[in-house]
Short mmCIF file of C-alpha atoms in Angstrom, two decimals:
data_model
loop_
_atom_site.label_atom_id
_atom_site.label_comp_id
_atom_site.label_asym_id
_atom_site.label_seq_id
_atom_site.Cartn_x
_atom_site.Cartn_y
_atom_site.Cartn_z
CA MET A 100 0.00 0.00 0.00
CA LYS A 101 2.54 2.52 1.18
CA SER A 102 5.04 1.84 -1.57
CA ARG A 103 2.23 2.15 -4.13
CA SER A 104 1.26 5.66 -3.10
CA LEU A 105 4.91 6.61 -2.90
CA LEU A 106 5.41 5.41 -6.45
CA LEU A 107 2.37 7.36 -7.54
CA ALA A 108 3.69 10.52 -5.92
CA LEU A 109 7.07 10.01 -7.56
CA SER A 110 5.48 9.55 -10.95
CA VAL A 111 3.50 12.75 -10.58
CA ILE A 112 6.71 14.54 -9.72
CA ALA A 113 8.46 12.99 -12.69
CA LEU A 114 5.68 14.05 -15.04
CA GLY A 115 5.64 17.51 -13.51
CA PHE A 116 9.33 17.91 -14.12
CA SER A 117 9.26 16.92 -17.72
CA ALA A 118 6.27 19.15 -18.36
CA CYS A 119 8.33 22.11 -17.12
CA SER A 120 11.07 21.36 -19.59
CA THR A 121 8.94 22.07 -22.65
CA MET A 122 11.78 23.95 -24.24
CA SER A 123 14.37 21.24 -23.83
CA PRO A 124 15.04 19.43 -27.08
CA ALA A 125 16.12 16.25 -25.26
CA SER A 126 13.76 13.38 -25.88
CA VAL A 127 11.82 11.90 -22.97
CA ASP A 128 13.44 8.60 -22.24
CA ALA A 129 10.92 5.83 -21.74
CA ASN A 130 12.82 5.06 -18.55
CA ALA A 131 11.70 8.41 -17.18
CA ILE A 132 8.05 7.38 -17.46
CA SER A 133 7.17 5.47 -14.32
CA GLU A 134 5.43 2.13 -14.32
CA SER A 135 2.55 3.61 -12.39
CA ALA A 136 2.06 6.38 -14.96
CA VAL A 137 1.82 3.71 -17.65
CA LYS A 138 -0.58 1.66 -15.55
CA GLN A 139 -2.75 4.68 -14.82
CA THR A 140 -2.93 5.47 -18.53
CA LEU A 141 -3.84 1.90 -19.36
CA ARG A 142 -6.42 1.83 -16.60
CA SER A 143 -8.14 4.92 -18.00
CA SER A 144 -8.08 3.65 -21.59
CA PHE A 145 -10.12 0.44 -21.49
CA LEU A 146 -13.62 -0.77 -20.77
CA GLU A 147 -14.42 -4.00 -18.96
CA THR A 148 -16.31 -6.16 -21.44
CA ALA A 149 -17.38 -9.80 -21.08
CA THR A 150 -14.59 -11.69 -19.30
CA ALA A 151 -11.95 -9.09 -20.23
CA LYS A 152 -11.67 -7.16 -16.98
CA PHE A 153 -9.13 -4.67 -15.62
CA ASP A 154 -7.27 -7.38 -13.71
CA ARG A 155 -5.71 -8.22 -17.09
CA LEU A 156 -3.82 -4.92 -16.94
CA GLU A 157 -2.05 -5.97 -13.75
CA GLN A 158 1.23 -7.70 -14.50
CA THR A 159 2.53 -10.85 -12.88
CA GLU A 160 6.14 -10.84 -11.74
CA LEU A 161 7.09 -12.74 -14.90
CA GLN A 162 5.16 -10.44 -17.23
CA ALA A 163 6.87 -7.40 -15.71
CA ALA A 164 10.34 -8.97 -15.94
CA CYS A 165 9.82 -10.10 -19.55
CA THR A 166 8.33 -6.72 -20.57
CA GLU A 167 11.51 -5.05 -19.38
CA ALA A 168 13.75 -7.67 -20.98
CA THR A 169 12.18 -7.28 -24.44
CA ARG A 170 11.99 -3.49 -24.25
CA SER A 171 15.59 -3.06 -23.20
CA GLY A 172 16.86 -5.89 -25.41
CA LYS A 173 18.74 -7.24 -22.39
CA GLU A 174 18.43 -10.89 -21.43
CA LEU A 175 16.87 -11.68 -18.08
CA ASP A 176 19.34 -12.03 -15.27
CA SER A 177 20.14 -15.76 -15.24
CA LYS A 178 19.14 -16.21 -11.58
CA VAL A 179 15.80 -14.46 -12.13
CA ARG A 180 15.27 -16.56 -15.19
CA GLU A 181 15.98 -19.82 -13.43
CA THR A 182 13.70 -18.93 -10.53
CA LEU A 183 10.83 -18.01 -12.84
CA GLN A 184 11.26 -21.18 -14.87
CA SER A 185 11.47 -23.53 -11.91
CA LYS A 186 8.40 -21.90 -10.31
CA ALA A 187 6.51 -22.43 -13.56
CA LEU A 188 7.65 -26.04 -13.83
CA ALA A 189 6.78 -26.80 -10.22
CA ALA A 190 3.21 -25.56 -10.77
CA VAL A 191 2.47 -27.77 -13.78
CA LYS A 192 -0.50 -30.06 -13.09
CA TYR A 193 -0.19 -33.41 -14.80
CA PRO A 194 -3.35 -35.43 -15.48
CA ALA A 195 -4.52 -37.20 -12.32
CA ASP A 196 -5.54 -40.35 -14.20
CA GLY A 197 -2.12 -40.63 -15.83
CA LYS A 198 -3.69 -40.54 -19.31
CA TYR A 199 -1.98 -37.95 -21.52
CA LEU A 200 -3.46 -38.54 -24.93
CA GLY A 201 -7.05 -37.76 -25.92
CA ASP A 202 -8.60 -37.62 -29.38
CA TRP A 203 -6.47 -36.09 -32.14
CA LYS A 204 -9.55 -35.15 -34.21
CA ARG A 205 -10.88 -32.99 -31.42
CA GLY A 206 -7.30 -31.78 -30.94
CA GLU A 207 -7.19 -30.58 -34.54
CA ALA A 208 -10.38 -28.56 -34.03
CA ILE A 209 -8.92 -27.00 -30.88
CA ALA A 210 -5.66 -26.18 -32.70
CA GLN A 211 -7.70 -24.44 -35.44
CA SER A 212 -9.91 -22.35 -33.18
CA GLY A 213 -8.86 -18.84 -32.20
CA ARG A 214 -11.94 -18.26 -30.08
CA GLY A 215 -12.09 -17.42 -26.44
CA LEU A 216 -11.17 -14.85 -23.79
CA GLN A 217 -11.59 -11.87 -26.12
CA PHE A 218 -13.82 -8.97 -25.13
CA SER A 219 -15.91 -9.91 -28.16
CA ASP A 220 -16.47 -13.47 -26.91
CA ALA A 221 -19.44 -14.40 -24.75
CA ALA A 222 -18.36 -15.56 -21.28
CA ASN A 223 -19.33 -19.18 -22.00
CA THR A 224 -17.33 -19.44 -25.27
CA ALA A 225 -15.13 -22.54 -25.26
CA ALA A 226 -11.60 -21.34 -25.92
CA GLY A 227 -9.44 -22.78 -28.70
CA GLY A 228 -5.66 -23.12 -28.67
CA ASN A 229 -5.12 -21.30 -31.98
CA CYS A 230 -1.91 -23.33 -32.36
CA TYR A 231 -1.95 -22.82 -36.15
CA ALA A 232 -1.68 -19.06 -35.62
CA CYS A 233 1.95 -19.71 -34.64
CA HIS A 234 2.89 -23.26 -35.68
CA GLN A 235 2.91 -25.52 -38.70
CA ILE A 236 1.26 -28.74 -37.43
CA ASP A 237 -0.67 -30.88 -39.92
CA LYS A 238 1.10 -30.16 -43.21
CA ALA A 239 -2.25 -30.19 -44.98
CA GLU A 240 -3.07 -26.88 -43.30
CA ILE A 241 -1.05 -24.30 -45.17
CA ALA A 242 -2.56 -21.30 -43.39
CA HIS A 243 -0.16 -21.51 -40.45
CA GLY A 244 1.96 -18.86 -38.81
CA ASN A 245 5.65 -18.97 -37.88
CA ILE A 246 5.97 -17.34 -34.46
CA GLY A 247 6.65 -20.78 -32.98
CA PRO A 248 8.74 -23.66 -34.41
CA PRO A 249 7.12 -26.10 -36.88
CA LEU A 250 5.54 -29.11 -35.16
CA ALA A 251 4.86 -31.28 -38.23
CA GLY A 252 5.98 -34.86 -37.54
CA TYR A 253 6.32 -34.04 -33.82
CA GLY A 254 5.59 -37.52 -32.43
CA LYS A 255 7.23 -39.37 -35.28
CA LEU A 256 10.47 -37.44 -34.79
CA ARG A 257 10.60 -37.67 -31.00
CA GLY A 258 8.72 -40.84 -30.16
CA ILE A 259 6.28 -41.14 -27.29
CA SER A 260 8.57 -41.99 -24.40
CA GLU A 261 7.49 -40.80 -20.96
CA PRO A 262 9.95 -37.89 -20.79
CA ILE A 263 8.79 -36.59 -24.19
CA VAL A 264 5.14 -36.94 -23.25
CA LYS A 265 5.65 -35.16 -19.93
CA TYR A 266 7.80 -32.45 -21.51
CA THR A 267 5.14 -31.78 -24.15
CA TRP A 268 2.40 -31.63 -21.52
CA ALA A 269 4.42 -29.16 -19.45
CA ARG A 270 5.24 -27.10 -22.58
CA ILE A 271 1.58 -26.70 -23.37
CA TRP A 272 0.61 -26.19 -19.72
CA ASN A 273 3.17 -23.43 -19.23
CA SER A 274 5.83 -22.76 -21.84
CA HIS A 275 7.63 -20.46 -19.37
CA ALA A 276 8.82 -23.56 -17.52
CA PHE A 277 11.46 -23.92 -20.25
CA ASN A 278 11.96 -20.36 -21.42
CA ALA A 279 10.75 -17.68 -19.02
CA CYS A 280 9.88 -15.17 -21.72
CA ALA A 281 8.65 -17.59 -24.42
CA ASN A 282 5.94 -16.07 -26.59
CA MET A 283 3.55 -18.95 -26.15
CA PRO A 284 0.45 -18.68 -23.96
CA ARG A 285 0.20 -20.74 -20.76
CA PHE A 286 -2.67 -22.89 -21.90
CA GLY A 287 -3.04 -24.86 -18.68
CA ASP A 288 -1.63 -22.44 -16.13
CA ALA A 289 -3.77 -19.51 -17.33
CA GLY A 290 -6.87 -21.71 -17.63
CA ILE A 291 -7.21 -21.17 -21.38
CA LEU A 292 -7.70 -24.85 -22.18
CA THR A 293 -9.18 -27.55 -19.93
CA GLU A 294 -7.26 -30.69 -19.03
CA ALA A 295 -9.40 -32.67 -21.49
CA GLN A 296 -8.63 -30.19 -24.29
CA ILE A 297 -4.90 -30.39 -23.59
CA LYS A 298 -5.12 -34.18 -23.86
CA ASP A 299 -6.71 -33.73 -27.28
CA VAL A 300 -3.97 -31.43 -28.63
CA MET A 301 -1.40 -33.78 -27.08
CA ALA A 302 -2.92 -36.55 -29.21
CA LEU A 303 -2.72 -34.33 -32.29
CA LEU A 304 1.04 -34.00 -31.71
CA LEU A 305 1.87 -37.48 -30.39
CA ASP A 306 -0.70 -40.10 -31.43
CA PRO A 307 0.86 -42.29 -34.16
CA ALA A 308 -2.54 -42.21 -35.92
CA SER A 309 -2.61 -38.40 -36.04
CA PRO A 310 -2.09 -36.88 -39.53
CA VAL A 311 0.75 -34.89 -37.94
CA ASN A 312 2.77 -38.14 -37.73
CA GLN A 313 2.02 -39.60 -41.15
CA MET B 95 -19.47 4.76 -64.61
CA LYS B 96 -16.46 4.02 -62.53
CA GLN B 97 -18.32 4.82 -59.34
CA ARG B 98 -21.18 2.55 -60.31
CA ARG B 99 -18.80 -0.35 -60.66
CA TRP B 100 -17.34 0.37 -57.24
CA ILE B 101 -20.71 0.30 -55.66
CA SER B 102 -21.63 -3.06 -57.12
CA THR B 103 -18.22 -4.47 -56.25
CA VAL B 104 -18.52 -3.29 -52.67
CA THR B 105 -21.90 -4.94 -52.33
CA ALA B 106 -20.61 -8.16 -53.81
CA LEU B 107 -17.66 -8.14 -51.45
CA SER B 108 -19.60 -7.67 -48.29
CA VAL B 109 -21.93 -10.47 -49.25
CA SER B 110 -19.38 -12.99 -50.42
CA ILE B 111 -16.76 -12.57 -47.72
CA PRO B 112 -18.08 -13.01 -44.22
CA PHE B 113 -16.77 -10.87 -41.38
CA ALA B 114 -15.26 -13.66 -39.35
CA LEU B 115 -13.43 -15.94 -41.76
CA SER B 116 -13.74 -19.58 -40.90
CA VAL B 117 -10.28 -21.01 -40.88
CA SER B 118 -10.85 -23.66 -43.53
CA ALA B 119 -12.18 -20.90 -45.79
CA GLN B 120 -9.00 -18.86 -45.47
CA GLN B 121 -7.24 -20.44 -48.42
CA ASP B 122 -10.18 -19.86 -50.74
CA THR B 123 -10.54 -16.39 -49.40
CA GLN B 124 -6.93 -15.59 -50.12
CA LYS B 125 -7.49 -16.55 -53.76
CA GLU B 126 -10.70 -14.61 -53.92
CA ILE B 127 -8.94 -11.59 -52.53
CA GLU B 128 -6.30 -11.80 -55.23
CA ARG B 129 -9.09 -11.78 -57.77
CA TYR B 130 -10.70 -8.73 -56.20
CA ARG B 131 -7.35 -7.01 -55.96
CA GLN B 132 -7.00 -7.20 -59.67
CA LEU B 133 -10.59 -6.16 -60.13
CA LEU B 134 -10.01 -3.15 -57.93
CA ALA B 135 -6.59 -2.33 -59.30
CA ASP B 136 -7.80 0.97 -60.70
CA GLY B 137 -9.87 2.05 -57.75
CA ASN B 138 -10.27 1.70 -54.01
CA PRO B 139 -13.84 1.56 -52.70
CA ALA B 140 -12.70 3.82 -49.86
CA GLU B 141 -12.72 6.65 -52.38
CA LEU B 142 -16.51 6.53 -52.29
CA LEU B 143 -16.33 6.99 -48.55
CA GLU B 144 -13.91 9.88 -48.99
CA MET B 145 -16.51 11.57 -51.19
CA ARG B 146 -19.23 11.06 -48.60
CA GLY B 147 -16.84 12.41 -45.97
CA GLU B 148 -16.13 15.50 -48.03
CA GLU B 149 -19.83 16.26 -48.31
CA LEU B 150 -20.25 15.81 -44.57
CA TRP B 151 -17.24 18.02 -43.88
CA LYS B 152 -18.67 20.88 -45.91
CA GLN B 153 -22.26 20.52 -44.77
CA LYS B 154 -23.77 22.75 -42.10
CA ARG B 155 -24.66 20.34 -39.34
CA GLY B 156 -25.29 20.03 -35.62
CA PRO B 157 -26.92 22.36 -33.09
CA LYS B 158 -24.66 25.19 -34.24
CA ASN B 159 -25.46 24.59 -37.91
CA ALA B 160 -21.83 24.92 -38.93
CA THR B 161 -19.47 23.16 -41.33
CA LEU B 162 -16.14 21.65 -40.29
CA GLU B 163 -14.20 23.81 -42.71
CA ALA B 164 -12.74 25.96 -39.93
CA CYS B 165 -11.38 22.92 -38.08
CA ASP B 166 -7.74 23.27 -37.00
CA LEU B 167 -6.12 19.88 -37.39
CA GLY B 168 -2.69 21.15 -36.48
CA LEU B 169 -1.60 23.09 -39.54
CA GLY B 170 -4.02 25.98 -38.99
CA ALA B 171 -7.78 26.49 -39.29
CA GLY B 172 -9.17 25.10 -42.54
CA LYS B 173 -5.93 23.39 -43.60
CA ILE B 174 -6.31 19.68 -44.14
CA GLY B 175 -3.69 18.87 -46.78
CA GLY B 176 -0.96 16.70 -45.23
CA VAL B 177 -2.30 16.80 -41.65
CA ASN B 178 -2.31 13.06 -41.19
CA ALA B 179 1.45 12.94 -41.70
CA VAL B 180 2.06 15.21 -38.69
CA LEU B 181 -0.45 13.78 -36.24
CA PRO B 182 -0.68 13.00 -33.34
CA ARG B 183 0.57 16.38 -32.04
CA TYR B 184 0.19 18.77 -29.13
CA PHE B 185 -2.73 21.22 -29.32
CA ALA B 186 -2.44 24.26 -27.07
CA ASP B 187 -6.22 24.89 -26.98
CA VAL B 188 -6.79 21.61 -25.15
CA ASP B 189 -3.29 21.38 -23.65
CA ARG B 190 -2.81 17.80 -24.76
CA VAL B 191 -1.74 15.53 -27.60
CA MET B 192 -4.48 14.42 -30.00
CA ASP B 193 -4.54 12.02 -32.90
CA LEU B 194 -6.47 12.71 -36.08
CA GLU B 195 -9.64 10.95 -35.00
CA SER B 196 -9.71 12.69 -31.60
CA ARG B 197 -9.27 16.04 -33.30
CA ILE B 198 -12.05 15.49 -35.81
CA VAL B 199 -14.41 14.65 -32.96
CA HIS B 200 -13.12 17.72 -31.08
CA CYS B 201 -14.03 19.94 -34.04
CA GLN B 202 -17.48 18.41 -34.30
CA VAL B 203 -18.01 19.24 -30.64
CA THR B 204 -16.58 22.77 -30.67
CA LEU B 205 -17.70 23.93 -34.11
CA GLN B 206 -20.93 22.04 -34.64
CA GLY B 207 -22.11 21.62 -31.05
CA PHE B 208 -22.46 17.84 -31.07
CA THR B 209 -21.83 16.15 -27.72
CA GLN B 210 -18.73 14.00 -27.24
CA ALA B 211 -20.99 11.22 -25.93
CA GLU B 212 -23.14 10.98 -29.06
CA LEU B 213 -20.10 11.09 -31.34
CA THR B 214 -18.19 8.36 -29.52
CA LYS B 215 -21.09 6.00 -28.89
CA ARG B 216 -20.68 3.97 -32.07
CA PRO B 217 -17.64 5.13 -34.03
CA TYR B 218 -17.19 2.00 -36.19
CA SER B 219 -19.59 0.09 -38.40
CA LEU B 220 -19.10 -3.37 -36.98
CA THR B 221 -21.69 -5.64 -38.56
CA VAL B 222 -21.50 -7.01 -42.09
CA GLY B 223 -23.01 -4.76 -44.71
CA GLU B 224 -23.71 -1.99 -42.19
CA ARG B 225 -23.44 1.55 -43.58
CA GLN B 226 -20.10 3.08 -42.64
CA THR B 227 -20.38 5.62 -39.84
CA ASP B 228 -20.05 9.38 -40.30
CA HIS B 229 -16.85 9.16 -38.27
CA GLU B 230 -15.37 6.69 -40.74
CA ALA B 231 -16.44 8.88 -43.68
CA LEU B 232 -14.97 12.06 -42.21
CA THR B 233 -11.73 10.26 -41.37
CA ALA B 234 -11.52 8.83 -44.90
CA TYR B 235 -11.89 12.28 -46.40
CA VAL B 236 -9.28 13.95 -44.23
CA VAL B 237 -6.61 11.24 -44.54
CA GLY B 238 -7.12 11.10 -48.31
CA GLN B 239 -5.85 14.70 -48.40
CA SER B 240 -2.48 13.59 -46.99
CA ARG B 241 -1.47 11.21 -49.78
CA GLY B 242 2.19 11.68 -50.64
CA ALA B 243 2.99 13.73 -47.52
CA ALA B 244 6.10 12.65 -45.58
CA VAL B 245 5.47 11.39 -42.05
CA ASN B 246 6.91 13.73 -39.46
CA VAL B 247 5.10 13.26 -36.17
CA PRO B 248 6.38 16.09 -33.96
CA GLN B 249 8.42 15.55 -30.80
CA ALA B 250 9.17 19.18 -29.94
CA HIS B 251 6.71 19.59 -27.07
CA ALA B 252 7.26 17.80 -23.76
CA LYS B 253 3.77 16.29 -23.92
CA GLU B 254 4.52 14.88 -27.36
CA ARG B 255 7.66 13.25 -26.00
CA GLU B 256 5.76 11.90 -23.01
CA SER B 257 3.14 10.47 -25.33
CA PHE B 258 5.87 8.69 -27.29
CA ALA B 259 7.55 7.41 -24.14
CA ARG B 260 4.29 6.05 -22.72
CA GLY B 261 3.48 4.58 -26.13
CA GLU B 262 6.81 2.79 -26.19
CA LYS B 263 6.24 1.34 -22.74
CA MET B 264 2.75 0.22 -23.66
CA PHE B 265 4.01 -1.36 -26.87
CA TYR B 266 6.09 -3.74 -24.76
CA TYR B 267 3.59 -4.13 -21.91
CA LYS B 268 2.84 -7.82 -21.52
CA GLY B 269 -0.35 -8.68 -19.74
CA GLY B 270 -3.53 -10.67 -19.65
CA PRO B 271 -4.07 -14.42 -19.80
CA TYR B 272 -1.99 -14.78 -22.99
CA ASP B 273 1.00 -12.70 -21.75
CA PHE B 274 0.89 -10.75 -25.04
CA ALA B 275 2.19 -7.27 -25.80
CA CYS B 276 2.17 -5.48 -29.16
CA ALA B 277 5.81 -6.50 -29.29
CA THR B 278 4.88 -10.19 -29.18
CA CYS B 279 3.48 -9.91 -32.70
CA HIS B 280 5.26 -6.81 -34.01
CA SER B 281 8.94 -6.82 -33.11
CA VAL B 282 10.51 -9.69 -35.05
CA ASP B 283 11.27 -9.76 -38.78
CA GLY B 284 9.28 -11.98 -41.12
CA GLN B 285 6.73 -13.16 -38.58
CA ARG B 286 3.25 -14.27 -39.53
CA ILE B 287 0.03 -15.11 -37.71
CA ARG B 288 -1.55 -17.71 -39.97
CA LEU B 289 -0.87 -16.17 -43.41
CA GLN B 290 -0.90 -12.54 -42.28
CA ASP B 291 2.42 -10.75 -42.31
CA LEU B 292 3.18 -8.83 -39.15
CA PRO B 293 5.07 -5.55 -39.44
CA ASN B 294 8.13 -5.26 -37.18
CA PHE B 295 7.94 -1.75 -35.75
CA GLN B 296 11.63 -1.78 -34.89
CA LYS B 297 12.39 -1.57 -38.61
CA ALA B 298 11.80 1.81 -40.24
CA ASP B 299 10.57 0.39 -43.56
CA ASN B 300 8.09 -1.94 -41.82
CA ALA B 301 6.84 0.85 -39.56
CA GLN B 302 6.49 3.19 -42.53
CA ARG B 303 4.53 0.68 -44.58
CA ALA B 304 2.17 -0.03 -41.68
CA PHE B 305 1.65 3.56 -40.57
CA THR B 306 1.22 5.11 -44.00
CA THR B 307 -1.39 2.59 -45.14
CA TRP B 308 -3.90 3.14 -42.31
CA PRO B 309 -6.82 3.82 -42.40
CA ALA B 310 -7.45 1.07 -44.94
CA TYR B 311 -10.29 -0.46 -46.90
CA ARG B 312 -10.40 -4.11 -45.80
CA VAL B 313 -11.55 -6.42 -48.54
CA SER B 314 -12.27 -9.21 -46.03
CA GLN B 315 -14.73 -6.96 -44.22
CA GLY B 316 -16.03 -4.89 -47.11
CA ALA B 317 -15.40 -1.75 -45.06
CA MET B 318 -12.87 0.97 -44.41
CA ARG B 319 -11.28 0.77 -40.99
CA THR B 320 -9.55 3.56 -39.09
CA MET B 321 -6.30 3.47 -37.09
CA GLN B 322 -8.29 3.63 -33.84
CA TRP B 323 -10.11 0.50 -35.02
CA ARG B 324 -6.82 -1.23 -35.92
CA LEU B 325 -5.60 -0.85 -32.34
CA TYR B 326 -9.01 -1.83 -30.94
CA ASP B 327 -8.81 -5.06 -32.93
CA CYS B 328 -5.18 -5.82 -32.06
CA PHE B 329 -5.95 -5.36 -28.34
CA ARG B 330 -8.83 -7.80 -28.85
CA GLN B 331 -6.36 -10.40 -30.15
CA GLN B 332 -4.08 -9.48 -27.28
CA ARG B 333 -6.93 -10.48 -24.90
CA PHE B 334 -6.85 -7.10 -23.21
CA PRO B 335 -10.08 -5.39 -22.11
CA GLU B 336 -11.94 -3.34 -24.75
CA LEU B 337 -9.92 -0.33 -25.92
CA ALA B 338 -11.96 2.84 -25.43
CA PHE B 339 -12.33 4.97 -28.56
CA LEU B 340 -9.94 7.98 -28.49
CA SER B 341 -8.34 6.79 -25.25
CA GLN B 342 -4.94 8.04 -24.12
CA ALA B 343 -3.37 4.62 -24.72
CA SER B 344 -4.52 4.67 -28.34
CA ILE B 345 -3.13 8.16 -28.89
CA ASP B 346 0.19 7.24 -27.26
CA LEU B 347 0.58 4.09 -29.37
CA ILE B 348 -0.21 6.02 -32.56
CA THR B 349 2.40 8.61 -31.57
CA TYR B 350 4.92 5.81 -30.99
CA MET B 351 4.25 4.16 -34.34
CA GLY B 352 4.17 7.50 -36.16
CA VAL B 353 7.57 8.54 -34.83
CA LYS B 354 8.96 5.13 -35.85
CA ALA B 355 7.53 5.66 -39.35
CA LYS B 356 9.30 8.98 -39.93
CA ASP B 357 9.79 9.92 -43.60
CA GLY B 358 7.34 7.33 -44.93
CA LYS B 359 4.93 8.69 -47.56
CA MET B 360 1.27 8.69 -46.57
CA ASP B 361 -0.81 6.50 -48.83
CA SER B 362 -4.14 6.01 -47.09
CA PRO B 363 -6.87 4.94 -47.22
CA ALA B 364 -5.05 1.93 -48.64
CA ILE B 365 -6.61 -1.37 -49.66
CA LYS B 366 -5.85 -4.53 -47.66
CA ARG B 367 -6.75 -8.13 -47.13
#
């Protein structure tokens, strides 16, 4: 509480100072804009619609650290990085029944769907994984993005040994377990996909019968 | 003659290409778009909207029964040529930075006597085949008068520099259930979401191409979309809450992108996917 209001006061002072220096040609360094000034601006710029509420503008520790890392172009401090990754890995929930693979056909539909969690989506919309937005998966689908690595032949190339299966589950549950600032959503950790849905996309990647492995 | 053809093409487009493309239809759509591109090679349907906007601009309207011709968009009252290349900028009369769309609304309020609330209630035409809004028409007209002008978004005033600095921070601000920031999709070369190329705003040529081609007529939607809408829709994909029309965050991000796009040549409304 206290440190919050102190930050706020500091940011007002910082803004006040720069406003006085209208004549100075020096550019305002983004570093001079406080986090709380940015947050206040964000807070005043959005409307809460459907499930998209203001809590989404509050950053987690990892989001804040990775924001700074990308903006500054400096890698995360290796200790911070390791801590964030091991926290993420420790929080992965593996399926209680020990079954990791669902139905690859349903998995394909989930990988295709970009629905869910948008302010334009009704609260009861089942979310998709939108995996094709970023990955090549079934080669038959040519409308795939390239933000993530290609996953065609995933199971065929790696096999379905226990470590591979568990790694893939954890990857999908929370990609930050392996790379703190990875640009892949935390499908399990953030509650985007259900456990059953994750089993289905697992099958898409790993089931020998899946078109991905033909 | 030419206009007639535009009208029938526009109608055909909005009927044949649904607003939300089903994924399996994307391939077909891409081909269809190529076909329409060729069809439209000698004309952009947004030009019709520019004409409607020009009429609106010069019409006496609102409680004050006035035209918008005295509107000061930053280069002096009544000057609209090239304004979009130097906006957002600081306006002393309101003591803050405004983007083009904010300033147009400001002029409608001050000159014509409309209320801010009625003007901002429904700025975009969002359903398929819906008539484009007056806001979209006015924006189309004004930006069309900046074609060929070199982008030079000012950074002389402290508030302009603060707007840029906040915009930069917001560009990288990761949040929400997907941990996305603008930078997630717009700061690496050669990235695509599905088949859509993503401009990398850290590269001047990418930033210029993106900034100078908005607003744009979107073939897939059969409608012209404004820059405020572009950000509204990107924040939707980012899973953030709903971006408020003319909000400070939108102005700051436009300032940020505009400064990055320095020296690009304005070419909007463009025509896009």
